[in-house]
Amino acid sequence: MKTIPEGFYKPYFELFNKEVLEDSKLFNNKLLELEILRKDDSKEEVDFFTNMFHDVLSFFTQPFREENFDFSDPNFFDKIAAIGERYFKDTRTRNMNANRGSRHFIYMNRTFFGLFNLMFDLKAQNIKIENFKSL
């Protein structure tokens, strides 16, 4: 069974908060904690990866900021694909060391992407995101 360490868990899920996404200093601090940004990065690398991860996380964490979410909406997956393709085609991604984030970061993102795909395949609509709070 995969175990996510507390030192990773807390800053990772803090990135889902709109307040963190909107505060550039706080956002960059979380990226450093999660090993996405490195202390030896050039200004160009910091700017590029900050913008890239802000784009990705702002969109990718959207379901967690909604009361209900429609995973059957093809526009959601089209936008995820478009963001991925845009950065895949960006030559700067290849010119910089794009291997960013700890293995936990990669694992969590792949897990959520797989879950989102499963929910899309099931045409899951009007999913109450924080249903556990009512239990």
XYZ file of N, CA and C in Angstrom:
405
model
N 0.837 -1.169 0.000
C 0.000 0.000 0.000
C 0.891 1.245 0.000
N 0.542 2.200 -0.825
C 1.291 3.454 -0.928
C 0.981 4.329 0.286
N 2.006 4.866 0.882
C 1.854 5.772 2.015
C 2.345 7.152 1.599
N 1.535 8.147 1.870
C 1.900 9.529 1.558
C 2.364 10.186 2.857
N 3.615 10.658 2.915
C 4.111 11.273 4.151
C 3.409 12.602 4.444
N 3.227 12.878 5.718
C 2.557 14.105 6.158
C 3.261 15.350 5.615
N 4.593 15.314 5.534
C 5.351 16.452 5.016
C 5.045 16.764 3.561
N 4.540 15.796 2.843
C 4.108 16.012 1.463
C 2.619 16.339 1.421
N 1.847 15.591 2.153
C 0.386 15.660 2.104
C -0.135 17.082 2.319
N 0.339 17.707 3.382
C -0.168 19.036 3.739
C 0.103 20.080 2.651
N 1.352 20.286 2.214
C 1.562 21.310 1.171
C 0.904 20.948 -0.161
N 0.800 19.658 -0.468
C 0.167 19.256 -1.727
C -1.293 19.688 -1.743
N -2.030 19.361 -0.707
C -3.448 19.698 -0.698
C -3.696 21.178 -0.435
N -2.721 21.877 0.112
C -2.851 23.329 0.236
C -2.864 23.985 -1.143
N -2.247 23.349 -2.129
C -2.273 23.886 -3.499
C -3.677 23.880 -4.091
N -4.590 23.133 -3.515
C -5.956 23.058 -4.016
C -6.774 24.276 -3.591
N -6.285 25.013 -2.593
C -7.005 26.180 -2.085
C -6.841 27.365 -3.023
N -7.944 28.003 -3.302
C -7.942 29.165 -4.188
C -7.023 30.266 -3.648
N -7.005 30.432 -2.317
C -6.173 31.471 -1.701
C -4.690 31.232 -1.988
N -4.271 29.986 -1.973
C -2.868 29.660 -2.262
C -2.571 29.904 -3.735
N -3.492 29.508 -4.603
C -3.298 29.702 -6.043
C -3.229 31.185 -6.407
N -3.919 32.025 -5.642
C -3.966 33.458 -5.954
C -2.851 34.265 -5.290
N -2.112 33.665 -4.382
C -1.022 34.348 -3.682
C 0.303 33.820 -4.235
N 0.952 34.595 -5.093
C 2.134 34.099 -5.808
C 3.267 33.694 -4.862
N 3.471 34.431 -3.784
C 4.543 34.081 -2.848
C 4.232 32.756 -2.149
N 3.025 32.610 -1.672
C 2.611 31.373 -1.005
C 2.649 30.197 -1.979
N 2.179 30.430 -3.205
C 2.190 29.385 -4.233
C 3.628 28.922 -4.505
N 4.541 29.862 -4.689
C 5.946 29.503 -4.949
C 6.569 28.757 -3.774
N 6.210 29.149 -2.555
C 6.726 28.432 -1.380
C 6.261 26.978 -1.376
N 5.014 26.744 -1.764
C 4.497 25.367 -1.834
C 5.221 24.587 -2.932
N 5.504 25.239 -4.057
C 6.234 24.564 -5.135
C 7.640 24.177 -4.684
N 8.261 25.007 -3.886
C 9.579 24.667 -3.329
C 9.474 23.493 -2.352
N 8.465 23.522 -1.490
C 8.274 22.428 -0.530
C 8.071 21.092 -1.235
N 7.397 21.136 -2.383
C 7.061 19.910 -3.114
C 8.113 19.529 -4.150
N 9.240 20.233 -4.154
C 10.374 19.938 -5.036
C 10.060 20.165 -6.515
N 9.097 21.039 -6.770
C 8.783 21.409 -8.150
C 9.728 22.528 -8.575
N 9.907 23.481 -7.695
C 10.940 24.497 -7.893
C 12.130 24.110 -7.033
N 13.305 24.477 -7.526
C 14.545 24.156 -6.814
C 15.298 25.443 -6.504
N 16.035 25.416 -5.451
C 16.786 26.614 -5.050
C 17.825 27.020 -6.088
N 18.290 26.066 -6.901
C 19.298 26.379 -7.916
C 18.686 26.693 -9.285
N 17.370 26.826 -9.374
C 16.722 27.175 -10.642
C 17.092 28.595 -11.062
N 17.233 28.784 -12.362
C 17.438 30.133 -12.900
C 16.108 30.887 -12.825
N 16.158 32.193 -13.016
C 14.927 32.993 -13.023
C 13.997 32.505 -14.127
N 14.573 32.175 -15.278
C 13.774 31.668 -16.402
C 13.058 30.369 -16.020
N 13.762 29.476 -15.350
C 13.149 28.211 -14.917
C 12.054 28.456 -13.881
N 12.319 29.324 -12.917
C 11.314 29.636 -11.896
C 10.065 30.202 -12.555
N 10.234 31.162 -13.462
C 9.085 31.765 -14.143
C 8.324 30.734 -14.965
N 9.048 29.946 -15.735
C 8.408 28.961 -16.603
C 7.637 27.919 -15.796
N 8.297 27.310 -14.808
C 7.644 26.236 -14.057
C 6.555 26.764 -13.130
N 6.725 27.972 -12.616
C 5.662 28.566 -11.808
C 4.419 28.765 -12.664
N 4.593 29.343 -13.852
C 3.447 29.557 -14.746
C 2.826 28.240 -15.187
N 3.669 27.282 -15.544
C 3.156 26.000 -16.011
C 2.348 25.306 -14.915
N 2.918 25.191 -13.724
C 2.206 24.489 -12.655
C 1.001 25.276 -12.170
N 1.047 26.591 -12.277
C -0.132 27.376 -11.917
C -1.267 27.085 -12.901
N -0.960 27.075 -14.194
C -1.973 26.731 -15.204
C -2.556 25.348 -14.949
N -1.677 24.383 -14.779
C -2.106 22.989 -14.606
C -2.923 22.832 -13.328
N -2.397 23.310 -12.215
C -3.073 23.101 -10.934
C -4.343 23.925 -10.792
N -4.375 25.118 -11.364
C -5.598 25.921 -11.306
C -6.754 25.187 -11.958
N -6.465 24.529 -13.049
C -7.521 23.796 -13.739
C -7.748 22.417 -13.142
N -6.678 21.697 -12.892
C -6.756 20.306 -12.444
C -7.420 20.167 -11.071
N -7.291 21.176 -10.217
C -7.886 21.115 -8.880
C -9.293 21.699 -8.835
N -9.796 22.124 -9.960
C -11.129 22.724 -10.028
C -12.212 21.864 -9.372
N -12.262 20.557 -9.611
C -13.324 19.762 -8.973
C -13.318 19.852 -7.447
N -12.165 20.072 -6.857
C -12.067 20.123 -5.402
C -12.511 21.463 -4.830
N -12.698 22.444 -5.685
C -13.153 23.754 -5.228
C -14.628 23.977 -5.512
N -15.285 22.970 -6.047
C -16.709 23.059 -6.365
C -17.511 22.262 -5.338
N -18.729 22.690 -5.102
C -19.608 21.921 -4.219
C -20.034 20.625 -4.907
N -20.381 20.739 -6.184
C -20.745 19.592 -7.016
C -19.961 19.703 -8.313
N -19.660 18.554 -8.904
C -18.894 18.591 -10.147
C -19.434 17.570 -11.130
N -19.457 17.971 -12.403
C -19.923 17.101 -13.484
C -18.705 16.546 -14.217
N -18.323 15.331 -13.860
C -17.167 14.699 -14.492
C -17.482 14.194 -15.894
N -18.759 14.214 -16.276
C -19.121 13.744 -17.615
C -18.934 14.829 -18.674
N -18.609 16.038 -18.256
C -18.449 17.163 -19.179
C -17.179 16.991 -20.016
N -17.329 16.769 -21.318
C -16.141 16.569 -22.161
C -15.242 17.806 -22.229
N -15.789 18.991 -21.988
C -14.970 20.208 -22.016
C -13.874 20.177 -20.956
N -14.168 19.588 -19.807
C -13.168 19.484 -18.739
C -11.964 18.683 -19.226
N -12.216 17.554 -19.876
C -11.120 16.704 -20.349
C -10.444 17.270 -21.585
N -11.197 17.970 -22.407
C -10.584 18.635 -23.560
C -9.579 19.691 -23.093
N -9.935 20.422 -22.034
C -9.031 21.456 -21.514
C -7.788 20.842 -20.875
N -7.970 19.730 -20.160
C -6.806 19.039 -19.583
C -5.865 18.604 -20.704
N -6.438 18.028 -21.758
C -5.626 17.571 -22.895
C -4.925 18.745 -23.569
N -5.624 19.871 -23.718
C -5.040 21.044 -24.370
C -3.873 21.603 -23.559
N -4.029 21.656 -22.245
C -2.935 22.139 -21.393
C -1.734 21.210 -21.522
N -1.978 19.910 -21.442
C -0.893 18.934 -21.570
C -0.178 19.041 -22.897
N -0.945 19.184 -23.967
C -0.346 19.275 -25.302
C 0.455 20.563 -25.467
N -0.082 21.658 -24.919
C 0.618 22.944 -25.035
C 2.007 22.854 -24.403
N 2.099 22.277 -23.224
C 3.401 22.185 -22.560
C 4.271 21.081 -23.143
N 3.665 20.040 -23.685
C 4.439 18.982 -24.339
C 5.137 19.525 -25.583
N 4.438 20.399 -26.309
C 4.992 20.962 -27.545
C 5.938 22.134 -27.301
N 5.902 22.700 -26.127
C 6.740 23.851 -25.804
C 8.200 23.403 -25.736
N 9.029 23.964 -26.586
C 10.438 23.554 -26.641
C 11.179 23.873 -25.343
N 10.700 24.854 -24.591
C 11.357 25.180 -23.316
C 11.265 24.008 -22.343
N 10.189 23.232 -22.441
C 10.046 22.070 -21.560
C 11.184 21.091 -21.794
N 11.560 20.907 -23.050
C 12.636 19.974 -23.388
C 14.015 20.551 -23.078
N 14.132 21.872 -23.151
C 15.429 22.515 -22.925
C 15.772 22.661 -21.443
N 14.765 22.566 -20.597
C 14.985 22.668 -19.154
C 14.799 21.280 -18.549
N 15.293 21.108 -17.361
C 15.078 19.843 -16.664
C 13.632 19.823 -16.175
N 12.763 19.179 -16.938
C 11.331 19.191 -16.652
C 10.908 18.103 -15.673
N 11.842 17.301 -15.199
C 11.504 16.283 -14.198
C 11.343 16.984 -12.858
N 10.109 17.333 -12.551
C 9.829 18.149 -11.377
C 8.895 17.432 -10.424
N 9.107 17.665 -9.165
C 8.233 17.106 -8.149
C 8.733 15.773 -7.643
N 8.399 15.501 -6.411
C 8.792 14.237 -5.798
C 7.977 13.092 -6.389
N 8.375 11.883 -6.079
C 7.628 10.709 -6.558
C 6.210 10.728 -6.009
N 6.012 11.337 -4.837
C 4.673 11.429 -4.259
C 3.802 12.364 -5.096
N 4.404 13.453 -5.575
C 3.672 14.409 -6.412
C 3.216 13.729 -7.698
N 4.108 13.001 -8.310
C 3.789 12.294 -9.556
C 2.711 11.248 -9.299
N 2.848 10.493 -8.226
C 1.867 9.464 -7.877
C 0.477 10.073 -7.673
N 0.396 11.141 -6.892
C -0.908 11.758 -6.602
C -1.548 12.305 -7.871
N -0.778 12.966 -8.722
C -1.350 13.520 -9.944
C -1.834 12.423 -10.879
N -1.078 11.356 -11.003
C -1.517 10.230 -11.843
C -2.767 9.574 -11.267
N -2.823 9.472 -9.944
C -3.993 8.876 -9.294
C -5.236 9.709 -9.561
N -5.128 11.020 -9.372
C -6.285 11.881 -9.619
C -6.671 11.880 -11.092
N -5.690 11.893 -11.980
C -6.002 11.855 -13.409
C -6.740 10.562 -13.751
N -6.293 9.442 -13.202
C -6.973 8.166 -13.425
C -8.385 8.178 -12.867
N -8.550 8.751 -11.677
C -9.878 8.849 -11.075
C -10.795 9.731 -11.920
N -10.284 10.869 -12.379
C -11.084 11.754 -13.222
C -11.496 11.041 -14.505
N -10.590 10.281 -15.105
C -10.922 9.532 -16.318
C -11.989 8.481 -16.056
N -11.880 7.791 -14.939
C -12.886 6.794 -14.576
C -14.246 7.455 -14.381
N -14.267 8.580 -13.684
C -15.524 9.311 -13.466
C -16.106 9.785 -14.796
N -15.258 10.201 -15.719
C -15.721 10.611 -17.045
C -16.320 9.418 -17.786
N -15.624 8.283 -17.772
C -16.119 7.078 -18.446
C -17.456 6.624 -17.876
N -17.647 6.824 -16.585
C -18.908 6.445 -15.934
C -19.991 7.506 -16.118
N -19.630 8.617 -16.765
C -20.543 9.750 -16.970
C -21.110 10.242 -15.639
N -20.228 10.361 -14.655
C -20.618 10.775 -13.305
C -20.980 12.254 -13.295
N -22.231 12.529 -12.982
C -22.737 13.899 -12.973
C -23.141 14.301 -11.558
N -23.086 15.592 -11.310
C -23.558 16.170 -10.055
C -22.983 15.435 -8.836
N -21.687 15.224 -8.848
C -21.009 14.536 -7.755
C -20.768 15.528 -6.621
N -21.271 15.200 -5.452
C -21.086 16.048 -4.276
C -19.667 15.811 -3.761
N -18.818 16.795 -3.937
C -17.387 16.649 -3.684
C -17.083 16.406 -2.209
N -17.701 17.124 -1.339
C -17.408 16.966 0.088
C -18.521 16.207 0.803
N -18.992 15.162 0.184
C -20.078 14.356 0.738
C -19.721 13.784 2.110
N -18.447 13.494 2.323
C -18.015 12.902 3.595
C -18.351 13.784 4.792
N -18.490 15.089 4.580
C -18.783 15.997 5.687
C -20.192 15.809 6.233
N -21.073 15.240 5.416
C -22.457 15.046 5.851
C -22.682 13.684 6.501
N -21.658 12.865 6.568
C -21.805 11.522 7.152
C -21.753 11.546 8.663
